[in-house]
Amino acid sequence: MRSVVIAGASLAGFSAAQALRKRGFDGTITVVGEEAHLPYQRPPLSKQFLCGEWDRSRLGLRIADGLKLEWLLDARAAALDPQRREVVLADGRRLPFDGLVVATGARARRPGWWVELGGVFTLRTVDDAQALRAHLASGGRKVVIVGAGFIGSEAAASLRSLGHDVTLVDIDPVPMHRVLGEDLGRACLRLHESHGVHPLFGAAVDAIVGSTSVEGVRLRDGRVIEADCVIVGVGAVPNVEWLRGSGLVLDDGVVCDSTCAALGAERVVAAGDVASWTHPHYGQLRIEHWENAIAQGDAAAATLLAAPGAGRPYAPVPFFWSDQYGCKLQLVGSPRRGDAMRVVEGAMDERRFVAVFERDSQLTGVFLFNSVHRVAAYRQTVAAAWAGLTAGAEA
Amino acid sequence: MKVIVDFDACMSNAQCVLAAPDVFEVREDGMLYVLQEEPPESARARVENAARLCPTQAITIEK
Ligand SMILES: Cc1cc2nc3c(=O)[nH]c(=O)nc-3n(C[C@H](O)[C@H](O)[C@H](O)COP(=O)(O)OP(=O)(O)OC[C@H]3O[C@@H](n4cnc5c(N)ncnc54)[C@H](O)[C@@H]3O)c2cc1C
Ligand code: SF4
């Protein structure tokens, strides 16, 4: 293998590039990125950067000298030609490759009622965040945040710290409902309320109102919530459209085997938010978090350099964190809807606790609230629980 | 090898602890402590991984 193309110049793509070099690959590595920027940190976009604590210069990832990467920025991969093994760029350039890393990530989902209008934002890229910050700079905005997942929740916390009036709207009964369930979500709801957020849960938005700039959102029941700023945070969609017709299997992401090798092509791997791979323990999984983008970039690079079929399964214990109102929320493992939850340390009212999720009395995940000192131990507990399961299955 | 943490940038989310628990620790007070400021060469791969995983790029390694 002499040349690798990496599509997507962000966390997973850069991690794969680093790992290829670290493993001794000395051929050409071309990294193609649609954004005009070198890789940067997204997590602060809803936190320190949105609050104005950090400026843009702090967001860049450290890129070591000597990696010899060829960056093609502000360049979009438009197609993959599987016969000629070339990535075709939107401007017609063709990049031949021996190996390909798909790391095109995900974009903010735009619901059916989305309109392009002054004062309406998503929060995925530094350009999004910059535009939002500029809009908020005059102060005293009336903001509606649609979607109380982790990005919407963090944005609510950041904007409250700046003194904006914030209404948080979600169709679910509580924040972070899909990930945390009803009881933990209620603890998050209390956190928003105690910081002066106007909660509007179980409410479906069906239109954005406004002619030249936004004036509010309309709910399905006809009510209009006034706003001069609307942030839509209703999930992310994997960027796979450019791979249609390439022979790769696409189904909520690029479908990979357990080693991150893409199905439907030779020497093509995927990593990060775009990759849906067969986790040896959880089955088909796509993770939209920081640590996974880095670790899966490593794993995908290793698979690309291994002989076909000789890659090693990628089997992480999933982990993510979220910072809201100075509180640390962390989730280890991958609990599913309907898993039983119970608090095992501390108490929810004290805003310092640990809760475990279980299914059929097997541990599936651990949620930590202001209990960062316990996260390493619990990650081991979750890993040990699988090991026990595997041993049990073999016995 | 010398490990330097920019504590102003650190958000105490323990990514580094997960990567190199012999070098980094977050204690009950929620603060990060560096257990070994000059860890042995044998810890290099783990410490480099911690620095890479740190979401605020707060960790630097000298030499
Ligand atoms: C506001 C925000 C806050 C977050 N906070 C946290 C947090 O607290 N904790 C946590 O664990 N995770 C957090 N995350 C998630 C984390 O940032 C992502 O999981 C991570 O960025 C995924 O990296 P990636 O490289 O897979 O994808 P991305 O970062 O999405 O990068 C993909 C890149 O590919 C480019 N691209 C797309 N299509 C093409 C194409 N056809 N050709 C060329 N380039 C293309 C895109 O422009 C983009 O730059 C946050 C994300 C956001 C947006
Ligand atoms: S990973 Fe970075 S931000 Fe997190 S605790 Fe370690 S040094 Fe601090």
PDB file of N, CA, C and O in Angstrom, chain A residues 14-16 18-19 22 41 43-44 47-48 54 58 60-62 290-291 294-295 298 319 321 323 328 330 352 372-373 375-376 379, chain B residues 6 8-15 17-19 21 26-30 45 48-49 51-61:
ATOM      1  N   PHE A  14      -8.082  12.680  11.371  1.00  0.00           N
ATOM      2  CA  PHE A  14      -6.754  13.058  11.847  1.00  0.00           C
ATOM      3  C   PHE A  14      -6.172  11.959  12.733  1.00  0.00           C
ATOM      4  O   PHE A  14      -4.987  11.634  12.644  1.00  0.00           O
ATOM      5  N   SER A  15      -7.010  11.371  13.563  1.00  0.00           N
ATOM      6  CA  SER A  15      -6.544  10.289  14.420  1.00  0.00           C
ATOM      7  C   SER A  15      -6.038   9.117  13.576  1.00  0.00           C
ATOM      8  O   SER A  15      -4.990   8.526  13.857  1.00  0.00           O
ATOM      9  N   ALA A  16      -6.764   8.796  12.515  1.00  0.00           N
ATOM     10  CA  ALA A  16      -6.339   7.706  11.623  1.00  0.00           C
ATOM     11  C   ALA A  16      -4.998   8.051  10.979  1.00  0.00           C
ATOM     12  O   ALA A  16      -4.113   7.201  10.863  1.00  0.00           O
ATOM     13  N   GLN A  18      -2.632  10.023  12.187  1.00  0.00           N
ATOM     14  CA  GLN A  18      -1.591   9.878  13.212  1.00  0.00           C
ATOM     15  C   GLN A  18      -1.244   8.406  13.421  1.00  0.00           C
ATOM     16  O   GLN A  18      -0.078   8.032  13.536  1.00  0.00           O
ATOM     17  N   ALA A  19      -2.287   7.581  13.483  1.00  0.00           N
ATOM     18  CA  ALA A  19      -2.062   6.159  13.762  1.00  0.00           C
ATOM     19  C   ALA A  19      -1.344   5.463  12.605  1.00  0.00           C
ATOM     20  O   ALA A  19      -0.503   4.589  12.818  1.00  0.00           O
ATOM     21  N   LYS A  22       2.221   6.372  13.027  1.00  0.00           N
ATOM     22  CA  LYS A  22       2.764   5.738  14.219  1.00  0.00           C
ATOM     23  C   LYS A  22       3.063   4.260  13.957  1.00  0.00           C
ATOM     24  O   LYS A  22       4.017   3.690  14.486  1.00  0.00           O
ATOM     25  N   GLN A  41     -11.402  21.215  17.863  1.00  0.00           N
ATOM     26  CA  GLN A  41     -12.254  20.599  18.881  1.00  0.00           C
ATOM     27  C   GLN A  41     -13.691  21.088  18.727  1.00  0.00           C
ATOM     28  O   GLN A  41     -13.928  22.296  18.780  1.00  0.00           O
ATOM     29  N   PRO A  43     -16.212  19.884  20.959  1.00  0.00           N
ATOM     30  CA  PRO A  43     -16.879  19.988  22.271  1.00  0.00           C
ATOM     31  C   PRO A  43     -16.973  21.415  22.846  1.00  0.00           C
ATOM     32  O   PRO A  43     -18.028  21.778  23.368  1.00  0.00           O
ATOM     33  N   PRO A  44     -15.936  22.262  22.735  1.00  0.00           N
ATOM     34  CA  PRO A  44     -16.079  23.605  23.313  1.00  0.00           C
ATOM     35  C   PRO A  44     -17.095  24.487  22.582  1.00  0.00           C
ATOM     36  O   PRO A  44     -17.476  25.536  23.108  1.00  0.00           O
ATOM     37  N   LYS A  47     -19.764  24.926  24.697  1.00  0.00           N
ATOM     38  CA  LYS A  47     -19.339  25.195  26.077  1.00  0.00           C
ATOM     39  C   LYS A  47     -18.486  26.472  26.112  1.00  0.00           C
ATOM     40  O   LYS A  47     -19.014  27.559  25.931  1.00  0.00           O
ATOM     41  N   GLN A  48     -17.146  26.315  26.298  1.00  0.00           N
ATOM     42  CA  GLN A  48     -16.280  27.488  26.503  1.00  0.00           C
ATOM     43  C   GLN A  48     -16.342  28.484  25.335  1.00  0.00           C
ATOM     44  O   GLN A  48     -16.285  29.690  25.550  1.00  0.00           O
ATOM     45  N   TRP A  54     -13.406  31.131  25.565  1.00  0.00           N
ATOM     46  CA  TRP A  54     -12.316  30.755  24.669  1.00  0.00           C
ATOM     47  C   TRP A  54     -12.522  31.434  23.336  1.00  0.00           C
ATOM     48  O   TRP A  54     -13.644  31.583  22.874  1.00  0.00           O
ATOM     49  N   ARG A  58      -7.950  28.803  20.290  1.00  0.00           N
ATOM     50  CA  ARG A  58      -7.735  27.705  21.228  1.00  0.00           C
ATOM     51  C   ARG A  58      -8.336  26.393  20.765  1.00  0.00           C
ATOM     52  O   ARG A  58      -8.204  25.379  21.436  1.00  0.00           O
ATOM     53  N   GLY A  60      -7.927  24.661  17.829  1.00  0.00           N
ATOM     54  CA  GLY A  60      -7.195  23.783  16.908  1.00  0.00           C
ATOM     55  C   GLY A  60      -6.587  22.580  17.605  1.00  0.00           C
ATOM     56  O   GLY A  60      -6.146  22.678  18.745  1.00  0.00           O
ATOM     57  N   LEU A  61      -6.577  21.439  16.943  1.00  0.00           N
ATOM     58  CA  LEU A  61      -5.888  20.262  17.481  1.00  0.00           C
ATOM     59  C   LEU A  61      -4.394  20.430  17.226  1.00  0.00           C
ATOM     60  O   LEU A  61      -3.994  21.015  16.220  1.00  0.00           O
ATOM     61  N   ARG A  62      -3.584  19.890  18.127  1.00  0.00           N
ATOM     62  CA  ARG A  62      -2.137  19.965  17.931  1.00  0.00           C
ATOM     63  C   ARG A  62      -1.720  18.999  16.830  1.00  0.00           C
ATOM     64  O   ARG A  62      -2.026  17.812  16.904  1.00  0.00           O
ATOM     65  N   TRP A 290     -16.501  12.060  21.222  1.00  0.00           N
ATOM     66  CA  TRP A 290     -15.083  12.419  21.123  1.00  0.00           C
ATOM     67  C   TRP A 290     -14.137  11.222  21.208  1.00  0.00           C
ATOM     68  O   TRP A 290     -13.336  10.974  20.317  1.00  0.00           O
ATOM     69  N   GLU A 291     -14.187  10.511  22.322  1.00  0.00           N
ATOM     70  CA  GLU A 291     -13.198   9.459  22.537  1.00  0.00           C
ATOM     71  C   GLU A 291     -13.272   8.406  21.440  1.00  0.00           C
ATOM     72  O   GLU A 291     -12.256   7.907  20.964  1.00  0.00           O
ATOM     73  N   ILE A 294     -11.445   9.222  18.176  1.00  0.00           N
ATOM     74  CA  ILE A 294      -9.992   9.030  18.235  1.00  0.00           C
ATOM     75  C   ILE A 294      -9.646   7.534  18.239  1.00  0.00           C
ATOM     76  O   ILE A 294      -8.820   7.063  17.455  1.00  0.00           O
ATOM     77  N   ALA A 295     -10.292   6.799  19.136  1.00  0.00           N
ATOM     78  CA  ALA A 295      -9.944   5.381  19.292  1.00  0.00           C
ATOM     79  C   ALA A 295     -10.300   4.582  18.037  1.00  0.00           C
ATOM     80  O   ALA A 295      -9.570   3.672  17.623  1.00  0.00           O
ATOM     81  N   ASP A 298      -7.760   5.068  15.317  1.00  0.00           N
ATOM     82  CA  ASP A 298      -6.630   4.151  15.537  1.00  0.00           C
ATOM     83  C   ASP A 298      -6.959   2.756  15.009  1.00  0.00           C
ATOM     84  O   ASP A 298      -6.169   2.140  14.294  1.00  0.00           O
ATOM     85  N   PHE A 319     -17.856   5.769  26.058  1.00  0.00           N
ATOM     86  CA  PHE A 319     -17.764   6.786  27.112  1.00  0.00           C
ATOM     87  C   PHE A 319     -18.053   8.152  26.531  1.00  0.00           C
ATOM     88  O   PHE A 319     -17.552   8.491  25.458  1.00  0.00           O
ATOM     89  N   TRP A 321     -18.858  12.472  27.954  1.00  0.00           N
ATOM     90  CA  TRP A 321     -19.109  13.406  29.047  1.00  0.00           C
ATOM     91  C   TRP A 321     -19.877  14.586  28.491  1.00  0.00           C
ATOM     92  O   TRP A 321     -19.881  14.855  27.293  1.00  0.00           O
ATOM     93  N   ASP A 323     -20.793  18.759  29.932  1.00  0.00           N
ATOM     94  CA  ASP A 323     -20.674  19.741  31.021  1.00  0.00           C
ATOM     95  C   ASP A 323     -21.860  20.679  30.945  1.00  0.00           C
ATOM     96  O   ASP A 323     -22.086  21.302  29.913  1.00  0.00           O
ATOM     97  N   LYS A 328     -20.705  17.867  35.994  1.00  0.00           N
ATOM     98  CA  LYS A 328     -20.065  16.901  35.111  1.00  0.00           C
ATOM     99  C   LYS A 328     -20.983  15.693  34.948  1.00  0.00           C
ATOM    100  O   LYS A 328     -21.253  14.979  35.922  1.00  0.00           O
ATOM    101  N   GLN A 330     -21.404  12.081  33.006  1.00  0.00           N
ATOM    102  CA  GLN A 330     -20.616  11.106  32.253  1.00  0.00           C
ATOM    103  C   GLN A 330     -21.403   9.817  32.115  1.00  0.00           C
ATOM    104  O   GLN A 330     -22.101   9.401  33.052  1.00  0.00           O
ATOM    105  N   ARG A 352     -24.898  14.784  43.264  1.00  0.00           N
ATOM    106  CA  ARG A 352     -23.650  14.034  43.243  1.00  0.00           C
ATOM    107  C   ARG A 352     -24.060  12.586  43.417  1.00  0.00           C
ATOM    108  O   ARG A 352     -24.466  12.183  44.518  1.00  0.00           O
ATOM    109  N   VAL A 372     -16.692  12.382  38.942  1.00  0.00           N
ATOM    110  CA  VAL A 372     -15.625  12.065  37.982  1.00  0.00           C
ATOM    111  C   VAL A 372     -14.581  11.120  38.588  1.00  0.00           C
ATOM    112  O   VAL A 372     -14.016  10.279  37.895  1.00  0.00           O
ATOM    113  N   HIS A 373     -14.365  11.256  39.902  1.00  0.00           N
ATOM    114  CA  HIS A 373     -13.332  10.422  40.540  1.00  0.00           C
ATOM    115  C   HIS A 373     -13.676   8.943  40.486  1.00  0.00           C
ATOM    116  O   HIS A 373     -12.839   8.110  40.772  1.00  0.00           O
ATOM    117  N   VAL A 375     -15.078   7.435  37.673  1.00  0.00           N
ATOM    118  CA  VAL A 375     -15.349   6.979  36.302  1.00  0.00           C
ATOM    119  C   VAL A 375     -14.407   5.852  35.867  1.00  0.00           C
ATOM    120  O   VAL A 375     -14.833   4.896  35.200  1.00  0.00           O
ATOM    121  N   ALA A 376     -13.144   5.935  36.265  1.00  0.00           N
ATOM    122  CA  ALA A 376     -12.201   4.898  35.823  1.00  0.00           C
ATOM    123  C   ALA A 376     -12.591   3.546  36.404  1.00  0.00           C
ATOM    124  O   ALA A 376     -12.596   2.517  35.706  1.00  0.00           O
ATOM    125  N   ARG A 379     -15.656   2.209  34.617  1.00  0.00           N
ATOM    126  CA  ARG A 379     -15.408   1.699  33.273  1.00  0.00           C
ATOM    127  C   ARG A 379     -14.872   0.260  33.358  1.00  0.00           C
ATOM    128  O   ARG A 379     -15.244  -0.595  32.568  1.00  0.00           O
TER     129      ARG A 379
ATOM    130  N   ASP B   6      -1.925  22.118  31.657  1.00  0.00           N
ATOM    131  CA  ASP B   6      -2.424  23.488  31.736  1.00  0.00           C
ATOM    132  C   ASP B   6      -3.742  23.441  32.519  1.00  0.00           C
ATOM    133  O   ASP B   6      -4.795  23.122  31.979  1.00  0.00           O
ATOM    134  N   ASP B   8      -5.576  25.653  33.698  1.00  0.00           N
ATOM    135  CA  ASP B   8      -6.635  26.591  33.310  1.00  0.00           C
ATOM    136  C   ASP B   8      -7.518  25.984  32.219  1.00  0.00           C
ATOM    137  O   ASP B   8      -8.702  26.267  32.135  1.00  0.00           O
ATOM    138  N   ALA B   9      -6.905  25.157  31.382  1.00  0.00           N
ATOM    139  CA  ALA B   9      -7.665  24.558  30.283  1.00  0.00           C
ATOM    140  C   ALA B   9      -8.370  23.283  30.736  1.00  0.00           C
ATOM    141  O   ALA B   9      -9.405  22.904  30.186  1.00  0.00           O
ATOM    142  N   CYS B  10      -7.819  22.607  31.742  1.00  0.00           N
ATOM    143  CA  CYS B  10      -8.364  21.311  32.161  1.00  0.00           C
ATOM    144  C   CYS B  10      -9.798  21.437  32.643  1.00  0.00           C
ATOM    145  O   CYS B  10     -10.125  22.327  33.424  1.00  0.00           O
ATOM    146  N   MET B  11     -10.674  20.541  32.164  1.00  0.00           N
ATOM    147  CA  MET B  11     -12.077  20.534  32.586  1.00  0.00           C
ATOM    148  C   MET B  11     -12.389  19.349  33.476  1.00  0.00           C
ATOM    149  O   MET B  11     -13.549  19.045  33.703  1.00  0.00           O
ATOM    150  N   SER B  12     -11.366  18.627  33.884  1.00  0.00           N
ATOM    151  CA  SER B  12     -11.569  17.505  34.804  1.00  0.00           C
ATOM    152  C   SER B  12     -12.573  16.488  34.297  1.00  0.00           C
ATOM    153  O   SER B  12     -13.481  16.101  35.021  1.00  0.00           O
ATOM    154  N   ASN B  13     -12.423  16.064  33.069  1.00  0.00           N
ATOM    155  CA  ASN B  13     -13.394  15.059  32.625  1.00  0.00           C
ATOM    156  C   ASN B  13     -12.789  13.653  32.626  1.00  0.00           C
ATOM    157  O   ASN B  13     -13.441  12.698  32.267  1.00  0.00           O
ATOM    158  N   ALA B  14     -11.518  13.555  32.998  1.00  0.00           N
ATOM    159  CA  ALA B  14     -10.875  12.261  33.265  1.00  0.00           C
ATOM    160  C   ALA B  14     -10.588  11.404  32.034  1.00  0.00           C
ATOM    161  O   ALA B  14     -10.301  10.223  32.174  1.00  0.00           O
ATOM    162  N   GLN B  15     -10.617  12.002  30.862  1.00  0.00           N
ATOM    163  CA  GLN B  15     -10.193  11.228  29.679  1.00  0.00           C
ATOM    164  C   GLN B  15      -8.768  10.713  29.876  1.00  0.00           C
ATOM    165  O   GLN B  15      -8.457   9.590  29.533  1.00  0.00           O
ATOM    166  N   VAL B  17      -7.268  10.101  32.691  1.00  0.00           N
ATOM    167  CA  VAL B  17      -7.243   9.071  33.736  1.00  0.00           C
ATOM    168  C   VAL B  17      -7.587   7.716  33.121  1.00  0.00           C
ATOM    169  O   VAL B  17      -6.973   6.697  33.435  1.00  0.00           O
ATOM    170  N   LEU B  18      -8.541   7.725  32.208  1.00  0.00           N
ATOM    171  CA  LEU B  18      -8.921   6.473  31.562  1.00  0.00           C
ATOM    172  C   LEU B  18      -7.761   5.920  30.732  1.00  0.00           C
ATOM    173  O   LEU B  18      -7.592   4.716  30.623  1.00  0.00           O
ATOM    174  N   ALA B  19      -6.949   6.825  30.182  1.00  0.00           N
ATOM    175  CA  ALA B  19      -5.838   6.374  29.334  1.00  0.00           C
ATOM    176  C   ALA B  19      -4.607   5.988  30.145  1.00  0.00           C
ATOM    177  O   ALA B  19      -3.919   5.027  29.807  1.00  0.00           O
ATOM    178  N   PRO B  21      -4.013   5.713  34.091  1.00  0.00           N
ATOM    179  CA  PRO B  21      -4.396   5.864  35.510  1.00  0.00           C
ATOM    180  C   PRO B  21      -3.200   5.895  36.460  1.00  0.00           C
ATOM    181  O   PRO B  21      -3.331   6.351  37.589  1.00  0.00           O
ATOM    182  N   VAL B  26      -8.262  11.902  39.009  1.00  0.00           N
ATOM    183  CA  VAL B  26      -9.205  12.934  39.439  1.00  0.00           C
ATOM    184  C   VAL B  26      -9.719  12.489  40.796  1.00  0.00           C
ATOM    185  O   VAL B  26     -10.177  11.351  40.952  1.00  0.00           O
ATOM    186  N   ARG B  27      -9.592  13.370  41.800  1.00  0.00           N
ATOM    187  CA  ARG B  27      -9.987  12.993  43.162  1.00  0.00           C
ATOM    188  C   ARG B  27     -11.386  13.479  43.481  1.00  0.00           C
ATOM    189  O   ARG B  27     -12.028  14.157  42.695  1.00  0.00           O
ATOM    190  N   GLU B  28     -11.807  13.154  44.690  1.00  0.00           N
ATOM    191  CA  GLU B  28     -13.162  13.460  45.121  1.00  0.00           C
ATOM    192  C   GLU B  28     -13.514  14.947  45.031  1.00  0.00           C
ATOM    193  O   GLU B  28     -14.671  15.310  44.858  1.00  0.00           O
ATOM    194  N   ASP B  29     -12.474  15.784  45.149  1.00  0.00           N
ATOM    195  CA  ASP B  29     -12.731  17.228  45.026  1.00  0.00           C
ATOM    196  C   ASP B  29     -12.969  17.641  43.572  1.00  0.00           C
ATOM    197  O   ASP B  29     -13.162  18.817  43.278  1.00  0.00           O
ATOM    198  N   GLY B  30     -12.937  16.653  42.664  1.00  0.00           N
ATOM    199  CA  GLY B  30     -13.204  16.947  41.261  1.00  0.00           C
ATOM    200  C   GLY B  30     -12.008  17.535  40.527  1.00  0.00           C
ATOM    201  O   GLY B  30     -12.127  17.937  39.369  1.00  0.00           O
ATOM    202  N   ALA B  45       3.703   5.467  25.995  1.00  0.00           N
ATOM    203  CA  ALA B  45       2.586   5.255  25.062  1.00  0.00           C
ATOM    204  C   ALA B  45       1.264   5.679  25.717  1.00  0.00           C
ATOM    205  O   ALA B  45       0.433   6.344  25.092  1.00  0.00           O
ATOM    206  N   GLU B  48       1.177   9.540  26.028  1.00  0.00           N
ATOM    207  CA  GLU B  48       0.926  10.161  24.719  1.00  0.00           C
ATOM    208  C   GLU B  48      -0.535  10.004  24.330  1.00  0.00           C
ATOM    209  O   GLU B  48      -1.150  10.913  23.784  1.00  0.00           O
ATOM    210  N   ASN B  49      -1.078   8.850  24.653  1.00  0.00           N
ATOM    211  CA  ASN B  49      -2.487   8.624  24.339  1.00  0.00           C
ATOM    212  C   ASN B  49      -3.376   9.563  25.167  1.00  0.00           C
ATOM    213  O   ASN B  49      -4.342  10.120  24.667  1.00  0.00           O
ATOM    214  N   ALA B  51      -2.571  12.509  26.252  1.00  0.00           N
ATOM    215  CA  ALA B  51      -2.446  13.862  25.706  1.00  0.00           C
ATOM    216  C   ALA B  51      -3.303  14.009  24.450  1.00  0.00           C
ATOM    217  O   ALA B  51      -3.940  15.030  24.221  1.00  0.00           O
ATOM    218  N   ARG B  52      -3.348  12.945  23.671  1.00  0.00           N
ATOM    219  CA  ARG B  52      -4.124  12.990  22.432  1.00  0.00           C
ATOM    220  C   ARG B  52      -5.618  12.989  22.735  1.00  0.00           C
ATOM    221  O   ARG B  52      -6.404  13.648  22.070  1.00  0.00           O
ATOM    222  N   LEU B  53      -6.004  12.230  23.775  1.00  0.00           N
ATOM    223  CA  LEU B  53      -7.429  12.126  24.102  1.00  0.00           C
ATOM    224  C   LEU B  53      -7.940  13.355  24.850  1.00  0.00           C
ATOM    225  O   LEU B  53      -9.140  13.588  24.896  1.00  0.00           O
ATOM    226  N   CYS B  54      -7.049  14.110  25.457  1.00  0.00           N
ATOM    227  CA  CYS B  54      -7.501  15.256  26.254  1.00  0.00           C
ATOM    228  C   CYS B  54      -8.289  16.224  25.369  1.00  0.00           C
ATOM    229  O   CYS B  54      -7.753  16.782  24.420  1.00  0.00           O
ATOM    230  N   PRO B  55      -9.568  16.426  25.660  1.00  0.00           N
ATOM    231  CA  PRO B  55     -10.408  17.224  24.769  1.00  0.00           C
ATOM    232  C   PRO B  55     -10.071  18.706  24.774  1.00  0.00           C
ATOM    233  O   PRO B  55     -10.494  19.421  23.885  1.00  0.00           O
ATOM    234  N   THR B  56      -9.321  19.178  25.752  1.00  0.00           N
ATOM    235  CA  THR B  56      -8.944  20.589  25.721  1.00  0.00           C
ATOM    236  C   THR B  56      -7.468  20.759  25.396  1.00  0.00           C
ATOM    237  O   THR B  56      -6.936  21.855  25.511  1.00  0.00           O
ATOM    238  N   GLN B  57      -6.813  19.668  25.030  1.00  0.00           N
ATOM    239  CA  GLN B  57      -5.387  19.719  24.664  1.00  0.00           C
ATOM    240  C   GLN B  57      -4.577  20.344  25.800  1.00  0.00           C
ATOM    241  O   GLN B  57      -3.678  21.145  25.567  1.00  0.00           O
ATOM    242  N   ALA B  58      -4.921  19.982  27.026  1.00  0.00           N
ATOM    243  CA  ALA B  58      -4.286  20.597  28.200  1.00  0.00           C
ATOM    244  C   ALA B  58      -2.969  19.931  28.575  1.00  0.00           C
ATOM    245  O   ALA B  58      -2.238  20.448  29.402  1.00  0.00           O
ATOM    246  N   ILE B  59      -2.690  18.758  27.989  1.00  0.00           N
ATOM    247  CA  ILE B  59      -1.495  18.008  28.398  1.00  0.00           C
ATOM    248  C   ILE B  59      -0.391  18.164  27.356  1.00  0.00           C
ATOM    249  O   ILE B  59      -0.625  17.940  26.166  1.00  0.00           O
ATOM    250  N   THR B  60       0.798  18.549  27.825  1.00  0.00           N
ATOM    251  CA  THR B  60       1.951  18.517  26.924  1.00  0.00           C
ATOM    252  C   THR B  60       3.039  17.630  27.533  1.00  0.00           C
ATOM    253  O   THR B  60       3.126  17.498  28.751  1.00  0.00           O
ATOM    254  N   ILE B  61       3.799  17.025  26.652  1.00  0.00           N
ATOM    255  CA  ILE B  61       4.878  16.142  27.088  1.00  0.00           C
ATOM    256  C   ILE B  61       6.181  16.764  26.607  1.00  0.00           C
ATOM    257  O   ILE B  61       6.300  17.109  25.428  1.00  0.00           O
TER     258      ILE B  61
END
